[in-house]
XYZ file of N, CA and C in Angstrom:
570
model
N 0.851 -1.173 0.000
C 0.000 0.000 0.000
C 0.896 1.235 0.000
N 0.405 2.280 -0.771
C 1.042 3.463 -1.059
C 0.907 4.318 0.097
N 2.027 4.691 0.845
C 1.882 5.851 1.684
C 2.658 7.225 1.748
N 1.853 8.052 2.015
C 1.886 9.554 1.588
C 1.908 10.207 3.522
N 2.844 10.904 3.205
C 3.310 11.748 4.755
C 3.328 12.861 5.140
N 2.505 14.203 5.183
C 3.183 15.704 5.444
C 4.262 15.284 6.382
N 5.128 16.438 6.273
C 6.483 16.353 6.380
C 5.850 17.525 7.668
N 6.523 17.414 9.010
C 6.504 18.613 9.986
C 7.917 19.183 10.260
N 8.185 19.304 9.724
C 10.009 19.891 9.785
C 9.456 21.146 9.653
N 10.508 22.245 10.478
C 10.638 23.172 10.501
C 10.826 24.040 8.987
N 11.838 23.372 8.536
C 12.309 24.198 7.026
C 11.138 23.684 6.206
N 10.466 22.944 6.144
C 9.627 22.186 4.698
C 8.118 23.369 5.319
N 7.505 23.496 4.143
C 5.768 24.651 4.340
C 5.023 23.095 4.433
N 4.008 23.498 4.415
C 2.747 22.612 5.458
C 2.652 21.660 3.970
N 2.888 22.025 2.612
C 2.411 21.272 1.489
C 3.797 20.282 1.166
N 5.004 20.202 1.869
C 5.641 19.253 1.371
C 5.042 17.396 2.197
N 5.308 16.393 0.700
C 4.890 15.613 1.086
C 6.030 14.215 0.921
N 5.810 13.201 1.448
C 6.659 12.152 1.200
C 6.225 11.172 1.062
N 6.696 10.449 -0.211
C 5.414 10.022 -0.794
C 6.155 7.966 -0.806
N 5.805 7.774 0.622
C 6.349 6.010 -0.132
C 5.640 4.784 -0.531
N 6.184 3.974 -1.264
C 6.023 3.160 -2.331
C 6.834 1.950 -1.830
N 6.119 0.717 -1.520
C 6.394 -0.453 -0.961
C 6.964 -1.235 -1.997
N 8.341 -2.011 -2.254
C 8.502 -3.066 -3.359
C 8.423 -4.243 -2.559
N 7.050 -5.060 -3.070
C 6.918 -6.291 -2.688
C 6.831 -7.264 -3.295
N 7.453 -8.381 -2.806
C 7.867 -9.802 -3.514
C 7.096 -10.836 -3.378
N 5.629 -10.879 -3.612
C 4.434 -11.944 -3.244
C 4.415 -11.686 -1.726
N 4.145 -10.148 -1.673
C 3.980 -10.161 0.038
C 4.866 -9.626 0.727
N 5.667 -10.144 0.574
C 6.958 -9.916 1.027
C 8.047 -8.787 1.080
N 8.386 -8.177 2.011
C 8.637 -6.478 1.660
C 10.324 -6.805 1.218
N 11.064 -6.092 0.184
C 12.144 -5.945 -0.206
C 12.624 -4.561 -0.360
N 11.864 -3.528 0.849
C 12.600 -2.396 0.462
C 11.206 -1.223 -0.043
N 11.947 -0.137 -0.401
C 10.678 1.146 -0.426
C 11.643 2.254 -1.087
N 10.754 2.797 -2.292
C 10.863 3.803 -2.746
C 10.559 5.137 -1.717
N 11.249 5.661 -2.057
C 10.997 7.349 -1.250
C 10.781 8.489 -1.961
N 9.766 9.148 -2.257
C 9.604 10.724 -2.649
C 9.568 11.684 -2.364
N 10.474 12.766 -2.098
C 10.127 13.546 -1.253
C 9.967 14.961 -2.183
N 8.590 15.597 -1.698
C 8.113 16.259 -2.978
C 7.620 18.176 -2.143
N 8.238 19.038 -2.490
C 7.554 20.434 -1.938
C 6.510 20.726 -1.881
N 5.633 20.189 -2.955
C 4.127 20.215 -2.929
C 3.364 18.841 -3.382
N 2.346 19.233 -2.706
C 1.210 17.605 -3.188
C 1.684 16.892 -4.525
N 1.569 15.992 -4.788
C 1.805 15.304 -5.800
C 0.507 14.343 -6.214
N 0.393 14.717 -7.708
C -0.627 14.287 -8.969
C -0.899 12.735 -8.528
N -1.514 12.145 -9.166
C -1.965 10.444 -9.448
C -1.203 10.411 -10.064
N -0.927 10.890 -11.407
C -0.074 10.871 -12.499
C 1.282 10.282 -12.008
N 1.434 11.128 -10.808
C 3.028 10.933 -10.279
C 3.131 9.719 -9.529
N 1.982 9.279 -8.963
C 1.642 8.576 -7.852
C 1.604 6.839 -8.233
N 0.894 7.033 -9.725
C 0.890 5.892 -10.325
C 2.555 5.464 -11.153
N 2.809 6.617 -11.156
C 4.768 6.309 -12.004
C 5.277 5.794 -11.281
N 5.106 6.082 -9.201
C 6.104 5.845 -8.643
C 5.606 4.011 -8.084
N 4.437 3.852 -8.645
C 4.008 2.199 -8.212
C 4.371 1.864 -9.305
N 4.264 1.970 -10.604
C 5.431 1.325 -11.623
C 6.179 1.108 -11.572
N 7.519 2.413 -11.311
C 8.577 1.934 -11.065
C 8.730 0.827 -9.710
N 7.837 1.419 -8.966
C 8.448 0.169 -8.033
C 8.179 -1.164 -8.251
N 7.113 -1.769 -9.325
C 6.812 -3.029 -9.430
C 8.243 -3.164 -10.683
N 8.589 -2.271 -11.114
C 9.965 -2.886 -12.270
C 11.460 -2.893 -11.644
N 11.348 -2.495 -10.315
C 12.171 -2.315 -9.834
C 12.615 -3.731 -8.495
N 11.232 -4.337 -8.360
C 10.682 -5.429 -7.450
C 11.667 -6.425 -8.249
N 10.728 -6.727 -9.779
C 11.130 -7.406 -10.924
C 12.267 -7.632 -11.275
N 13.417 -6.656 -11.433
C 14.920 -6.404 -11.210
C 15.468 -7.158 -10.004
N 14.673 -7.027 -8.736
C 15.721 -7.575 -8.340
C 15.495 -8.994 -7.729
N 13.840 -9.426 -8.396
C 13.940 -11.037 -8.048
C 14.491 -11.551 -9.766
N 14.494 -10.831 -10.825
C 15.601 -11.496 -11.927
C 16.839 -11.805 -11.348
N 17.482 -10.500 -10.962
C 18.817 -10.653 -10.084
C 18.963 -11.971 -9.065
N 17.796 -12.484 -7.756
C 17.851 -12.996 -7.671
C 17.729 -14.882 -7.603
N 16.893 -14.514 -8.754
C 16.809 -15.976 -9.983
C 18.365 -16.095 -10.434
N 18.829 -15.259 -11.098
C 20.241 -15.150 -11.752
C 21.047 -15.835 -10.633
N 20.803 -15.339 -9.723
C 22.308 -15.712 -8.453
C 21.905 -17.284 -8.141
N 20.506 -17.836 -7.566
C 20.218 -19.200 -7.351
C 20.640 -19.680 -8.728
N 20.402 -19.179 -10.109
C 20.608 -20.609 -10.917
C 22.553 -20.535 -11.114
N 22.553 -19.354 -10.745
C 24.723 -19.890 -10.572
C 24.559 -20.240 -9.673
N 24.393 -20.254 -8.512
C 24.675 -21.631 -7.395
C 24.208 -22.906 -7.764
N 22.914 -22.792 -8.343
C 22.803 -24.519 -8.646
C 24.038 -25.010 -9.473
N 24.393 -24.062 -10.525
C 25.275 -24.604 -11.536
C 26.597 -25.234 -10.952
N 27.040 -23.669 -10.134
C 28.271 -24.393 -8.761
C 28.349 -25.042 -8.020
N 27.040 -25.772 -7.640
C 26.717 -26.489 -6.448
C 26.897 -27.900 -7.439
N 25.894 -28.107 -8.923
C 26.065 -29.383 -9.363
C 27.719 -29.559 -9.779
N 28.030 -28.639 -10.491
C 29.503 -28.775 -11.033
C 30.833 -29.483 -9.800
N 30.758 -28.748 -8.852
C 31.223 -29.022 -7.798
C 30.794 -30.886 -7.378
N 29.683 -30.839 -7.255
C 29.324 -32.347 -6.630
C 29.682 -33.562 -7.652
N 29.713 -32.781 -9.105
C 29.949 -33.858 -10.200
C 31.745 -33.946 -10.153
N 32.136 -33.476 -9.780
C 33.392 -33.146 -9.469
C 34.474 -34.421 -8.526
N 33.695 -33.681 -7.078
C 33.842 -35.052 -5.811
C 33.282 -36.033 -6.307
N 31.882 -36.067 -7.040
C 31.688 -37.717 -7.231
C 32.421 -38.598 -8.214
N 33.140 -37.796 -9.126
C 34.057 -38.527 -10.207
C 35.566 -38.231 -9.882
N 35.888 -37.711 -9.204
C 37.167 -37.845 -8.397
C 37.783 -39.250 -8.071
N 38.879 -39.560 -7.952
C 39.596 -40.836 -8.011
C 39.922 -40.557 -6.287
N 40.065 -39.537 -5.943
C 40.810 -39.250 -4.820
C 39.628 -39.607 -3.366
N 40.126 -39.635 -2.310
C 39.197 -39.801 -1.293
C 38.799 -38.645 -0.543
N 37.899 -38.477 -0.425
C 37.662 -36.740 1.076
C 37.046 -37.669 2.095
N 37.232 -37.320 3.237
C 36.731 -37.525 4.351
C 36.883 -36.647 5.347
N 35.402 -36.327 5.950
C 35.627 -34.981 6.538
C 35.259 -35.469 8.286
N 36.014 -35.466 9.390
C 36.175 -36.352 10.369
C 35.751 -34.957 11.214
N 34.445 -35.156 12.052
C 34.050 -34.107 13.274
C 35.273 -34.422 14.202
N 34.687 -32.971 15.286
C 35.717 -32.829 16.223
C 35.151 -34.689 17.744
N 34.001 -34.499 17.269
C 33.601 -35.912 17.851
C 34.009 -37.357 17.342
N 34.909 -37.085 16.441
C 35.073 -38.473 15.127
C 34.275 -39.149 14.499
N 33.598 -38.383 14.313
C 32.502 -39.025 13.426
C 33.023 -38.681 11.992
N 32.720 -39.499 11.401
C 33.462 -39.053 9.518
C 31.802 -38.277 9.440
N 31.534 -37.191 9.138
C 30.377 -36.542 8.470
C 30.327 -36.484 6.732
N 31.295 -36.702 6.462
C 31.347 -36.767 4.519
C 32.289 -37.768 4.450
N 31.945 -38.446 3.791
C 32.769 -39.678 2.510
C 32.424 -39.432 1.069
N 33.840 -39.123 0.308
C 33.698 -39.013 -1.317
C 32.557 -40.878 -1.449
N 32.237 -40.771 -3.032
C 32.026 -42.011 -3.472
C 33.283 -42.701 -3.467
N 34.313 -42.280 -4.071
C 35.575 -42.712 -4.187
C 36.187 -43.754 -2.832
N 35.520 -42.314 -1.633
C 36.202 -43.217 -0.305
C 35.562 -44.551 0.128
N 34.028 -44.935 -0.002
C 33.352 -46.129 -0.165
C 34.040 -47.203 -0.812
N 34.165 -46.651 -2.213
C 35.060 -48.046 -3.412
C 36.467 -47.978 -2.844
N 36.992 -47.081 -2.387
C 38.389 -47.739 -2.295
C 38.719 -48.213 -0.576
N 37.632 -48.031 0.441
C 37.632 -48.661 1.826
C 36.490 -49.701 1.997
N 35.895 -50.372 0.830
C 34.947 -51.069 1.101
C 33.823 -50.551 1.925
N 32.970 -51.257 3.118
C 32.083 -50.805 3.436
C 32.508 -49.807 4.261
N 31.519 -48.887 4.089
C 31.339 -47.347 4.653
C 31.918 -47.325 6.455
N 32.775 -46.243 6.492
C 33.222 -46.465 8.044
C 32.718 -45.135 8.709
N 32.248 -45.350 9.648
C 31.353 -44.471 10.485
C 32.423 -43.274 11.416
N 33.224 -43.711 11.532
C 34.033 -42.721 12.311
C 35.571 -43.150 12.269
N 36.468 -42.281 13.351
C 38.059 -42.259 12.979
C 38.547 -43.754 13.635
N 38.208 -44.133 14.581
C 38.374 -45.735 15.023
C 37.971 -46.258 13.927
N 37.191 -46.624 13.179
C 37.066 -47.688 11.946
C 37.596 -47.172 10.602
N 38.241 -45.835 10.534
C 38.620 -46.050 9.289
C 40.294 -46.390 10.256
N 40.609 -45.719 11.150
C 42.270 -46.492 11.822
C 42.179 -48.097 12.071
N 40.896 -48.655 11.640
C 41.417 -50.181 11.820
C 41.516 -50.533 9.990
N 41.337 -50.030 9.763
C 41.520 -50.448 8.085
C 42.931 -50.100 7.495
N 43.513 -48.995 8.175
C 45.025 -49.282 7.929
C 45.879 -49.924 8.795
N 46.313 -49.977 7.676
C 47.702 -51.464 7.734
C 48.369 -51.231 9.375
N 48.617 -52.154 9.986
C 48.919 -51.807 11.497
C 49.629 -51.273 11.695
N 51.328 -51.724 10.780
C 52.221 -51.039 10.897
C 52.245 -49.461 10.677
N 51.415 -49.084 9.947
C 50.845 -47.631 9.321
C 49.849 -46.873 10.459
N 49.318 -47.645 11.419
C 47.977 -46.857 12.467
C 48.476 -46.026 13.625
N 49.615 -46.251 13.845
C 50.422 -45.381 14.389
C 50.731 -44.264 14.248
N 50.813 -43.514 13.243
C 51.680 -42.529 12.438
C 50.256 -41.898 11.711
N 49.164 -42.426 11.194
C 47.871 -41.880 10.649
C 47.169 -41.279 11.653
N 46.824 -41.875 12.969
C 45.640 -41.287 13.931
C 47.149 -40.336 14.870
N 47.944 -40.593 15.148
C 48.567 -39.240 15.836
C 48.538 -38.072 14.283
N 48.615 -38.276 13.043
C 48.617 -36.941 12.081
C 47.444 -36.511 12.648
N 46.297 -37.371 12.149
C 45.005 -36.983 12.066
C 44.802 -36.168 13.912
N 45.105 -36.791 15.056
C 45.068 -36.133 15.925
C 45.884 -34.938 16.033
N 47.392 -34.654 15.458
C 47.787 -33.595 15.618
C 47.359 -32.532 14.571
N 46.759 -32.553 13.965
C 46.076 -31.576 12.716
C 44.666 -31.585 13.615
N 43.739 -31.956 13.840
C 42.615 -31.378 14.708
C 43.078 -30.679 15.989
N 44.301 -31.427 16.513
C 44.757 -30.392 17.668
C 45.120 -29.044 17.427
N 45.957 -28.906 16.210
C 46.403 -27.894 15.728
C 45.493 -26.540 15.873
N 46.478 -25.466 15.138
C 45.881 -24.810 14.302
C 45.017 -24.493 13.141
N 44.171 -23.647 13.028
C 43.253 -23.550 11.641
C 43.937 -23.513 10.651
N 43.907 -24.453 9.601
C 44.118 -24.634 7.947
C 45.561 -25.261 8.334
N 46.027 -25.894 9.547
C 47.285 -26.705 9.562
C 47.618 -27.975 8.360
N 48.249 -28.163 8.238
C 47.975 -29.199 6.721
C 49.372 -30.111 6.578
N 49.549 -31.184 6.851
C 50.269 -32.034 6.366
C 50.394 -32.516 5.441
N 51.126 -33.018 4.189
C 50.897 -33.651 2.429
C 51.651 -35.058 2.730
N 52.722 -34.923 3.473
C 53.781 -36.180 3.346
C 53.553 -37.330 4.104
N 52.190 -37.972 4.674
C 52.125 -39.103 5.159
C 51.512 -40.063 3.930
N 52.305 -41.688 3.793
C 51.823 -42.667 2.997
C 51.180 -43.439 4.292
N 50.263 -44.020 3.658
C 49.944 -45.232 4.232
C 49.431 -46.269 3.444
N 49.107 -47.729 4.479
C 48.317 -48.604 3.397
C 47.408 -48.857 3.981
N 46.215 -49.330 3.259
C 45.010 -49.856 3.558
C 44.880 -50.751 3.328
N 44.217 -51.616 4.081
C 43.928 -53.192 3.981
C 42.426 -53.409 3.717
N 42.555 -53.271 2.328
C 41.253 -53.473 1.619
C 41.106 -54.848 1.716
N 39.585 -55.477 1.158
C 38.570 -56.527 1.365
C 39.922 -57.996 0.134
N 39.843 -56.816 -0.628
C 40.886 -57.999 -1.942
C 42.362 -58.249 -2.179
N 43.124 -56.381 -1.732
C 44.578 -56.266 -1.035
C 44.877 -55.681 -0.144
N 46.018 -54.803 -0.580
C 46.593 -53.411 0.290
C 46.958 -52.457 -0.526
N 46.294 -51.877 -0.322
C 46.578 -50.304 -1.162
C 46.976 -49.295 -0.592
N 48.095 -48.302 -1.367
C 49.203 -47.583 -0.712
C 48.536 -46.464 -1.128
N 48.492 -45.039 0.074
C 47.961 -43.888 -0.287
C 48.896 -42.894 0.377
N 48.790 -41.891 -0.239
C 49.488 -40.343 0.436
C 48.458 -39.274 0.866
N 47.898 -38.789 1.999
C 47.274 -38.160 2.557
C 47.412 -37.135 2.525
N 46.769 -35.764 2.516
C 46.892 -34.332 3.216
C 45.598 -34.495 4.210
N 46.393 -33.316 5.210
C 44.981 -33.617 6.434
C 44.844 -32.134 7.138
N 43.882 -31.253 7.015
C 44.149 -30.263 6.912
C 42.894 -30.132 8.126
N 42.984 -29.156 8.598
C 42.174 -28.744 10.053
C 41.219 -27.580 9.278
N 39.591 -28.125 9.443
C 38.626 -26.803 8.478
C 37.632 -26.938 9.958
N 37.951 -27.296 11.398
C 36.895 -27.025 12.801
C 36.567 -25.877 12.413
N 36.718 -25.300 12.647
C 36.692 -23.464 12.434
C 36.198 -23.033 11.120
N 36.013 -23.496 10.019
C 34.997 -22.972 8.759
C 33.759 -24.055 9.217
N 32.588 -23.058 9.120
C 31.531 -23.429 10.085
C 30.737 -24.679 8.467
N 30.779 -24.343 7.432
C 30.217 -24.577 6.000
C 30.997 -26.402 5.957
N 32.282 -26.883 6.968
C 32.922 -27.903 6.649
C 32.975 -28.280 8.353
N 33.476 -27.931 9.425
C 33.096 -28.335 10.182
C 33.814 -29.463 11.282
N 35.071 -29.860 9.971
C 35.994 -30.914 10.666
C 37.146 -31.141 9.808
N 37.788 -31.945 10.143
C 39.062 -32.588 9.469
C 38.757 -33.115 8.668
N 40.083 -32.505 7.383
C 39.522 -33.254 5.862
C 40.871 -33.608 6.107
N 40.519 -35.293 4.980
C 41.302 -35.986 4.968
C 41.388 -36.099 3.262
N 42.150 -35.736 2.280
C 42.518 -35.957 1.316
C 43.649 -37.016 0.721
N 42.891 -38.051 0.062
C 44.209 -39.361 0.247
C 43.834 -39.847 -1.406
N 44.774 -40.137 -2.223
C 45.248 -40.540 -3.085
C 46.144 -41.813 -3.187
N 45.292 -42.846 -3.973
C 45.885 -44.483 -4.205
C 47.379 -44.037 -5.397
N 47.904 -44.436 -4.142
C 49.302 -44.638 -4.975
C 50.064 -45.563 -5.184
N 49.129 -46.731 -4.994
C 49.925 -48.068 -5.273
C 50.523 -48.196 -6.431
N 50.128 -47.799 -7.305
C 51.271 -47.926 -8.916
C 52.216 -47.390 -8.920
N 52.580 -46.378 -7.789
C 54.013 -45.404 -7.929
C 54.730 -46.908 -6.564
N 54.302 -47.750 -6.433
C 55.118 -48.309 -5.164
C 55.154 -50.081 -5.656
């Protein structure tokens, strides 16, 4: 609804008016045109300024159509990404719970491991030593701490497969939430 204001200010005469204009989004308020006019103002004027504001509404739910369909695009691109990735993510809470597994990390650890005790029994023994103190000293750490140079092996269902890890501390980015574990099968280089 259109609303119209005498102005009581000292400097403005009794005929200045202010004339506002609601931009609404199915209801929904996104903001208000303002007129501020020395004397009464026409229909003429009155009806321009509810135009513009319905093209101006229009503008900026295009704008924000435009911005959701680039996030969908970044959001699928991205997920088609991790899901065809060779590499593993695993994103380990400060409780150890793994909260994300790539597809990748499923096929190359067999069945799905629920937290940091079951994916440390899947490597190789001699190797469980040296993986859960990284993985513990990178959550102990500092934010974005990051190790690249640990191998290990995994004792998959059919062999043992040799990987090189980064393990980087993201507690503190609220969007990730825990320790990522980035690991790459490198059994053909070994």
């Amino acid at each position: 609804e259109v609303g119209v204001a005498k102005l009581l200010q000292p400097d403005c005469d009794d005929s200045a008016v202010l004339l506002i204009v609601p931009l609404l989004s199915q209801t929904d308020p996104r903001g208000a045109l303002l007129l501020l006019s020395p004397r009464p103002l026409s229909m003429i004027v009155a009806d321009a300024m509810r135009s513009l504001a319905t093209n101006v509404t229009l503008a900026i739910e295009a704008a924000a159509a435009v911005e959701t369909v680039h996030q969908e695009r970044s959001n699928h691109r991205f997920r088609s990404l991790v899901e065809r990735s060779p590499d593993m993510i695993l994103v380990i809470g400060q409780d150890d719970v793994i909260t994300f597994a790539s597809p990748s990390a499923e096929r190359l650890l067999g069945r799905f491991t629920h937290n940091l005790d079951d994916l440390t029994n899947k490597v190789f023994p001699e190797d469980r030593l040296a993986f859960r103190d990284l993985v513990e000293r990178v959550k102990g750490g500092s934010k974005h701490d990051k190790v690249t140079s640990l191998e290990f092996r995994i004792d998959s269902s059919d062999d043992c497969r040799w990987f090189e890890a980064s393990v980087t501390n993201l507690l503190d980015d609220e969007t990730v939430d825990g320790v990522v574990i980035n690991a790459r099968d490198i059994t053909d280089r070994k």
